[in-house]
Short mmCIF file of C-alpha atoms in Angstrom, two decimals:
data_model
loop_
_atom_site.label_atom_id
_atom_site.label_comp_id
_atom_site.label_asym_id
_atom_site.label_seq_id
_atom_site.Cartn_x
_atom_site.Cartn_y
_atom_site.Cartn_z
CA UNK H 7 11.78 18.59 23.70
CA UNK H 8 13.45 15.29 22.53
CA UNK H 9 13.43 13.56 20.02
CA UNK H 10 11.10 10.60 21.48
CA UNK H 11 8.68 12.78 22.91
CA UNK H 12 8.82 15.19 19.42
CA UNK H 13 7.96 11.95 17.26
CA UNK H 14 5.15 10.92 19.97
CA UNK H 15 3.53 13.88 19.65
CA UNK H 16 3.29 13.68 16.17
CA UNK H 17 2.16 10.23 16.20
CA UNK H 18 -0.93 11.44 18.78
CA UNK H 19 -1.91 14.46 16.45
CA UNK H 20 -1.97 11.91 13.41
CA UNK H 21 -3.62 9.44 14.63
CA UNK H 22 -6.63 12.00 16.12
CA UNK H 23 -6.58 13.59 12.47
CA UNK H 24 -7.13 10.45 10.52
CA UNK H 25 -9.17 8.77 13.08
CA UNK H 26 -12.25 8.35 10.86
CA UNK H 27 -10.44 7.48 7.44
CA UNK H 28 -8.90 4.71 9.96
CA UNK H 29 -12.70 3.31 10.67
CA UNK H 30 -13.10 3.88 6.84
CA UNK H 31 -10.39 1.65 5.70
CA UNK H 32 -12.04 -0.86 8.23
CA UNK H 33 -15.07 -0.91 6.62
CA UNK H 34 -13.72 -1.09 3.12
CA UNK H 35 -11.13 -4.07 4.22
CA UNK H 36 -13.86 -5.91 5.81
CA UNK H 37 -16.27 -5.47 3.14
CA UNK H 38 -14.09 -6.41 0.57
CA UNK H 39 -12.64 -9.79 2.42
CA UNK H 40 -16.39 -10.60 2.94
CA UNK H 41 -16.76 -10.49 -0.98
CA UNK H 42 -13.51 -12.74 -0.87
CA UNK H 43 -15.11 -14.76 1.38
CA UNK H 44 -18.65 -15.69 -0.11
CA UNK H 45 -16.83 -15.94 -3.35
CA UNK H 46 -14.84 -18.80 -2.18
CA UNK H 47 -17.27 -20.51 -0.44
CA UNK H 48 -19.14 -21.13 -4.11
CA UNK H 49 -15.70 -22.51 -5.16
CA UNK H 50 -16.14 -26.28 -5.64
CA UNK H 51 -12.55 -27.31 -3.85
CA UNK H 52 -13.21 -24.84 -1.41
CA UNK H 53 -16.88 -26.53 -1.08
CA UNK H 54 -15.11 -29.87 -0.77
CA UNK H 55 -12.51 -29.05 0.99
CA UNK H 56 -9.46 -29.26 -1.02
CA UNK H 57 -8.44 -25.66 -0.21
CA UNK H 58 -9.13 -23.76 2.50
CA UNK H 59 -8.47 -20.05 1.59
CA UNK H 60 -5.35 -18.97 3.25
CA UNK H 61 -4.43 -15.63 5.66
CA UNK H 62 -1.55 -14.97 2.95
CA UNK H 63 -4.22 -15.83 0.35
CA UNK H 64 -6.73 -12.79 1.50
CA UNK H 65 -3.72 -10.67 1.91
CA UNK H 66 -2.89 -11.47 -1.96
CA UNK H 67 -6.50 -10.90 -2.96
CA UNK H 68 -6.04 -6.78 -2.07
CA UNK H 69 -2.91 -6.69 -3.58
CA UNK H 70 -3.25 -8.95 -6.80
CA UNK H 71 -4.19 -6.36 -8.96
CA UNK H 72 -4.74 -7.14 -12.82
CA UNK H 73 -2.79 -9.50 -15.10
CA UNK H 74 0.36 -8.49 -17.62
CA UNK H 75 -1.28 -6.71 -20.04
CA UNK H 76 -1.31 -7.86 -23.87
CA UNK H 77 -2.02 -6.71 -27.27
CA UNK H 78 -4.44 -9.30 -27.05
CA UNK H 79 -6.39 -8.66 -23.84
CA UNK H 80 -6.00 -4.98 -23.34
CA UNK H 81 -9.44 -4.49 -24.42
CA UNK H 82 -10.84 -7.05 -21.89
CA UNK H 83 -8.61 -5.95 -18.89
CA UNK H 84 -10.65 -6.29 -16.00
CA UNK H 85 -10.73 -3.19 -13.49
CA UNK H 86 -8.80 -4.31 -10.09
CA UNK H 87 -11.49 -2.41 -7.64
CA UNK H 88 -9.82 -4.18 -4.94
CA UNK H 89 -6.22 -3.08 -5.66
CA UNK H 90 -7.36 0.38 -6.15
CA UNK H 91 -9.15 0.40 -3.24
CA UNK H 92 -6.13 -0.36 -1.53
CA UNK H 93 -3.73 2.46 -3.51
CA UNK H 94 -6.96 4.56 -1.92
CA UNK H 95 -6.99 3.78 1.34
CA UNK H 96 -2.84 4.19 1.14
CA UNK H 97 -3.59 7.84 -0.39
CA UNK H 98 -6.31 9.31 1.85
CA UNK H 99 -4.18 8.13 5.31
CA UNK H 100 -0.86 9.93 3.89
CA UNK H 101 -3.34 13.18 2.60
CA UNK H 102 -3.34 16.11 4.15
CA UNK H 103 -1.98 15.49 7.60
CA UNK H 104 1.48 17.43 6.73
CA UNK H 105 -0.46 19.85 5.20
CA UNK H 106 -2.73 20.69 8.43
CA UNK H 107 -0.23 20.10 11.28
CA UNK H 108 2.05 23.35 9.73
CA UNK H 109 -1.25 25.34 9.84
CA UNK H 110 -2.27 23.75 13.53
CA UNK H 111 -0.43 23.08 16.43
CA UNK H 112 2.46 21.51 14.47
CA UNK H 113 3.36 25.02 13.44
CA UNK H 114 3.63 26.02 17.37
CA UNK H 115 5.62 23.67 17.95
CA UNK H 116 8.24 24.29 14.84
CA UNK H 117 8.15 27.57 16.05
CA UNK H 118 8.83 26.68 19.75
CA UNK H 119 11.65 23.87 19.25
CA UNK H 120 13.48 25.25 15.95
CA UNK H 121 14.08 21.73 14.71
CA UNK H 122 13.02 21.57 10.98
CA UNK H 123 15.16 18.40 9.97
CA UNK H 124 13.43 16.90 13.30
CA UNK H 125 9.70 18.10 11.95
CA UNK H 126 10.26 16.95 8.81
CA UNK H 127 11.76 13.51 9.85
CA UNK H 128 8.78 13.20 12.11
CA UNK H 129 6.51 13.77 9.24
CA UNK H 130 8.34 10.95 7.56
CA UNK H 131 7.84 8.47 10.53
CA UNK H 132 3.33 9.38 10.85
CA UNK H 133 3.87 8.77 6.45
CA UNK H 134 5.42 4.96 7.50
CA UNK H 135 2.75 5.07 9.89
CA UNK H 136 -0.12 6.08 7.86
CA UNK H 137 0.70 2.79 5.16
CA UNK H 138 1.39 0.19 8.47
CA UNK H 139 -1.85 1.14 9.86
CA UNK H 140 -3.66 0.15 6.20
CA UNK H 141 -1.82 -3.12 6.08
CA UNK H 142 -2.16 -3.79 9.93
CA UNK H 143 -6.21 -3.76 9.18
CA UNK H 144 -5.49 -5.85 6.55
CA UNK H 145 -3.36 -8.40 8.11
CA UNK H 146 -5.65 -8.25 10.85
CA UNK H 147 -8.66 -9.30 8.76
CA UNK H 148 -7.32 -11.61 7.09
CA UNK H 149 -6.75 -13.77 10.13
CA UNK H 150 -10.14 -12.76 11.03
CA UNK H 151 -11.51 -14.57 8.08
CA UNK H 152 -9.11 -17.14 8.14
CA UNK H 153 -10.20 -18.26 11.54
CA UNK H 154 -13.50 -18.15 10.60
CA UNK H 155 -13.40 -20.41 7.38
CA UNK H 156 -10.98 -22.77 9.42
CA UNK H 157 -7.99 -21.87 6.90
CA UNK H 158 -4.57 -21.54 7.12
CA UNK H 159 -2.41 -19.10 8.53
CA UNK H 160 0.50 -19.41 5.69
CA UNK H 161 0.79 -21.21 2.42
CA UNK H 162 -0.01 -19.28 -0.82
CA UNK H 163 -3.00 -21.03 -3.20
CA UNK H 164 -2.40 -19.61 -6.48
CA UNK H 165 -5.12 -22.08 -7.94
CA UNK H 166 -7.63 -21.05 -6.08
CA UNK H 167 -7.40 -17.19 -8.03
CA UNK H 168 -6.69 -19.30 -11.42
CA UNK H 169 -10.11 -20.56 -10.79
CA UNK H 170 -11.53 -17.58 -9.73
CA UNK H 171 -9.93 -15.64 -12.50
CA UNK H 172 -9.53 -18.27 -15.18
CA UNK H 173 -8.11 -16.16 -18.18
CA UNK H 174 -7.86 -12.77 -16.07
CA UNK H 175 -4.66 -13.90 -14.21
CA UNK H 176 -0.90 -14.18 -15.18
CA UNK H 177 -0.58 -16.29 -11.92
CA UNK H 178 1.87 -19.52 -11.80
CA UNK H 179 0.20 -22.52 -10.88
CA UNK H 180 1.42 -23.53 -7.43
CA UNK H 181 3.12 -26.48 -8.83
CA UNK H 182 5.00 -24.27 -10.97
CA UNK H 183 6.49 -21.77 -8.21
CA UNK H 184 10.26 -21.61 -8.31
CA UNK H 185 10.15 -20.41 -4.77
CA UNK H 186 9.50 -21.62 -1.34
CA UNK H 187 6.05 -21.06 0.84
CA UNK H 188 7.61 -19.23 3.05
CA UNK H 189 9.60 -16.64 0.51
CA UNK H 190 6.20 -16.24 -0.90
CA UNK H 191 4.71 -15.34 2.22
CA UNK H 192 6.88 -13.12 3.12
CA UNK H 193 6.34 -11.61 0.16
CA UNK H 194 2.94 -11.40 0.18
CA UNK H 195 2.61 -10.04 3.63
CA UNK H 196 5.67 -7.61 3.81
CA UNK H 197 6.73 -6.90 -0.13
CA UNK H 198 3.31 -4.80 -0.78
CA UNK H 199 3.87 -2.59 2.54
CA UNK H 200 7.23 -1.70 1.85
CA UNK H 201 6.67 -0.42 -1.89
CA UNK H 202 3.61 1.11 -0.48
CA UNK H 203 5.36 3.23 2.01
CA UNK H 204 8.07 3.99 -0.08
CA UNK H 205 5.38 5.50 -2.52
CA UNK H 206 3.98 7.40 0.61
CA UNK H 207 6.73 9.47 0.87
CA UNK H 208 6.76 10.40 -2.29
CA UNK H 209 3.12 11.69 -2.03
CA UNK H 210 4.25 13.88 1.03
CA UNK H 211 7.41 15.43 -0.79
CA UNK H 212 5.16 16.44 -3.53
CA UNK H 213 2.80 17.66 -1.26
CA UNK H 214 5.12 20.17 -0.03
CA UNK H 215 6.05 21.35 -3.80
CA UNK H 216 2.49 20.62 -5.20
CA UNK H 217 0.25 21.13 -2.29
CA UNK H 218 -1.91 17.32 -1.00
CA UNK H 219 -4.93 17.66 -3.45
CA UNK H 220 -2.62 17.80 -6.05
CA UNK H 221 -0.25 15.45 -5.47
CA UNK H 222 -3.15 12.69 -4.38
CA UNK H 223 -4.03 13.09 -7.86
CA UNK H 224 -1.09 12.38 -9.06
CA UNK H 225 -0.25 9.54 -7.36
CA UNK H 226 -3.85 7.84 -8.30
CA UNK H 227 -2.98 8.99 -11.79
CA UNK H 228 0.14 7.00 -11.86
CA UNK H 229 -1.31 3.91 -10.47
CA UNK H 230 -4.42 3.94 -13.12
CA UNK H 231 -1.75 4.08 -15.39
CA UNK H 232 0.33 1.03 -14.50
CA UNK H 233 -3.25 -1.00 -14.90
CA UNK H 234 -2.79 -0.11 -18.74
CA UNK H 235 0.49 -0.66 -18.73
CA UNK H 236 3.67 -3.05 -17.77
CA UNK H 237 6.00 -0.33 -17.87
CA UNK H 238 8.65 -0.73 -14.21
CA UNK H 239 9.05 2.87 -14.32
CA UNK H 240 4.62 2.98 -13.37
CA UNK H 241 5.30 2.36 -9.34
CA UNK H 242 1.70 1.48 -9.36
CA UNK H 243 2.85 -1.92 -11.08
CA UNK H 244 5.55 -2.76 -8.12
CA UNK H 245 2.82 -3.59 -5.75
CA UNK H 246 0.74 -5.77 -7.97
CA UNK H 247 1.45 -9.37 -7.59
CA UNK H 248 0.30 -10.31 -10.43
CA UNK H 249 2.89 -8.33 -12.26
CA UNK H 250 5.69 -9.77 -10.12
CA UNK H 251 8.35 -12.77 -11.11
CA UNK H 252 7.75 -14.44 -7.85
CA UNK H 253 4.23 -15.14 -8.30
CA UNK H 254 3.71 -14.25 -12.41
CA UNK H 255 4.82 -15.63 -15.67
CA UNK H 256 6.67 -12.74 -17.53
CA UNK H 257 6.56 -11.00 -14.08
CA UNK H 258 8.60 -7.66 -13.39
CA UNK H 259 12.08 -8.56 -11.24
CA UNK H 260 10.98 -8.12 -7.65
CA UNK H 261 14.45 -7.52 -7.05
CA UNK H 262 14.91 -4.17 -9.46
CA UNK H 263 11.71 -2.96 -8.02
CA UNK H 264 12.63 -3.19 -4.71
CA UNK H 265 16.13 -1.13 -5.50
CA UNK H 266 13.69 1.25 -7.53
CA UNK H 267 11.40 1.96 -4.57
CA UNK H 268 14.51 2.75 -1.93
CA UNK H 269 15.85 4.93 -4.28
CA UNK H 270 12.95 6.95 -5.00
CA UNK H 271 11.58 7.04 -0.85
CA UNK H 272 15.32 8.33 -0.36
CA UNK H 273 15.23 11.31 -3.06
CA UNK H 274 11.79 11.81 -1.83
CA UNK H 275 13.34 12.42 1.77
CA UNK H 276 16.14 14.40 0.52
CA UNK H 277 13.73 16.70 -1.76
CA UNK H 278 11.49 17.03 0.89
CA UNK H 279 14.12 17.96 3.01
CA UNK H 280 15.36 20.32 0.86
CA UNK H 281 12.31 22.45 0.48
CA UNK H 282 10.82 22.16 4.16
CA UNK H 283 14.13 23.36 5.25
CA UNK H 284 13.59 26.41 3.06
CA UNK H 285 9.85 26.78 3.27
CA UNK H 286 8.84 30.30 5.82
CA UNK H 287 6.33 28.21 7.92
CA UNK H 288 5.72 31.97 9.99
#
């Protein structure tokens, strides 16, 4: 067996193992963009016309998350159901799959090709998966609503979540954005789903040490955290654009993040690696 037709495979078994949580994540994405939706439409330069919501502007609204926290308004931090939702969704698609392929067929075929460093690469591939097929439902939504409230398809309105927000947002007026529309697109849209997948794979390495219950908790754990707290070392707070120096005042360096995240997917791989290779899967 090759290596195309190993990784194919792999790809068919995942996607027939998470095809409900896939609907799921539909529902939720929808349902929440609705929210976004009729929440706008109140809005009175939406109302008038002065800004039409965005499809960059409903991608930011699942991946916003909460403001820099402060002495003064940790006690009046808002929940970010939306962002969670979304570190949800992330969790539940990269769950248990590893976890019930080496008990299912997945084991047969270990067994018949020998290939552990091709299995476990494989694994790695349906993990990058697992995140693009979130973010694909949300990018595909958000032109959904986008063509149906006649916006945009790029430009970033951070006024229209100061407004929304008022005092609940560490968002830069878009007058006061050091960077271009198009950097901050691309941020929006792609930024998010890299971090995400690089925190992926290091909820299927610990799923190998930890077993996928276990390490799902702890990966929720350590995003609730970074709600609470600004800390770079929280991965939960690399995703959040409201914590970020692109879009934020006092924002985290995207840049340091982004080196951050590649070096922890990579010792993910490695570690993952390393105890696959020794793991007796007979």
């Amino acid at each position: 067996m090759n290596i195309n037709s190993f990784v194919k495979n792999d790809i068919k078994r995942f996607l027939i193992h998470n095809r409900y949580r896939m609907i799921l994540c539909v529902i939720i994405v929808f349902s929440l963009m609705a929210a976004f939706y009729m929440h706008t439409g109140v809005i009175s330069s939406v109302k008038n016309k002065e800004i039409q919501p965005s499809a960059c502007d409903y991608i930011l609204y699942m991946t916003r998350g909460v403001c820099h926290v402060t002495e003064e308004n940790i006690k009046r931090l808002e929940i970010p159901y939306v962002w969670i939702s979304l570190c949800v969704m992330c969790s539940l698609m990269v769950l248990d799959y590893l976890y019930n392929d080496m008990r299912g067929i997945g084991r047969n075929v270990l067994v018949y090709s020998r290939k552990k460093n091709l299995w476990w690469f494989s694994k790695c591939v349906t993990t990058v998966i697992a995140i693009t097929i979130v973010y694909m439902i949300i990018w595909i939504m958000s032109l959904v609503f986008t063509v149906v409230s006649k916006g945009s398809m790029t430009g970033v309105h951070t006024d229209l979540f100061i407004t929304m927000y008022s005092i609940n947002t560490s968002l830069l007026p878009s007058d006061m954005l050091d960077y271009s529309q198009t950097a901050i697109c691309l941020y929006v849209v792609l930024y998010p789903w890299f971090i995400s997948v690089c925190i992926g794979l290091v909820q299927v390495m610990l799923g190998l040490y930890t077993g996928p219950v276990i390490s799902f908790v702890i990966i929720l754990i350590m995003n609730t955290l970074a709600v609470f707290s600004n800390n770079i070392l929280l991965f939960g707070n690399w995703t959040m654009a409201e914590r970020c120096s692109i879009l934020a005042e006092d924002g985290l360096d995207i840049y340091v993040m982004l080196v951050m995240a590649v070096i922890l997917a990579v010792v993910s791989v490695m570690a993952g690696w390393h105890k696959f290779k020794k793991k007796d899967i007979l």
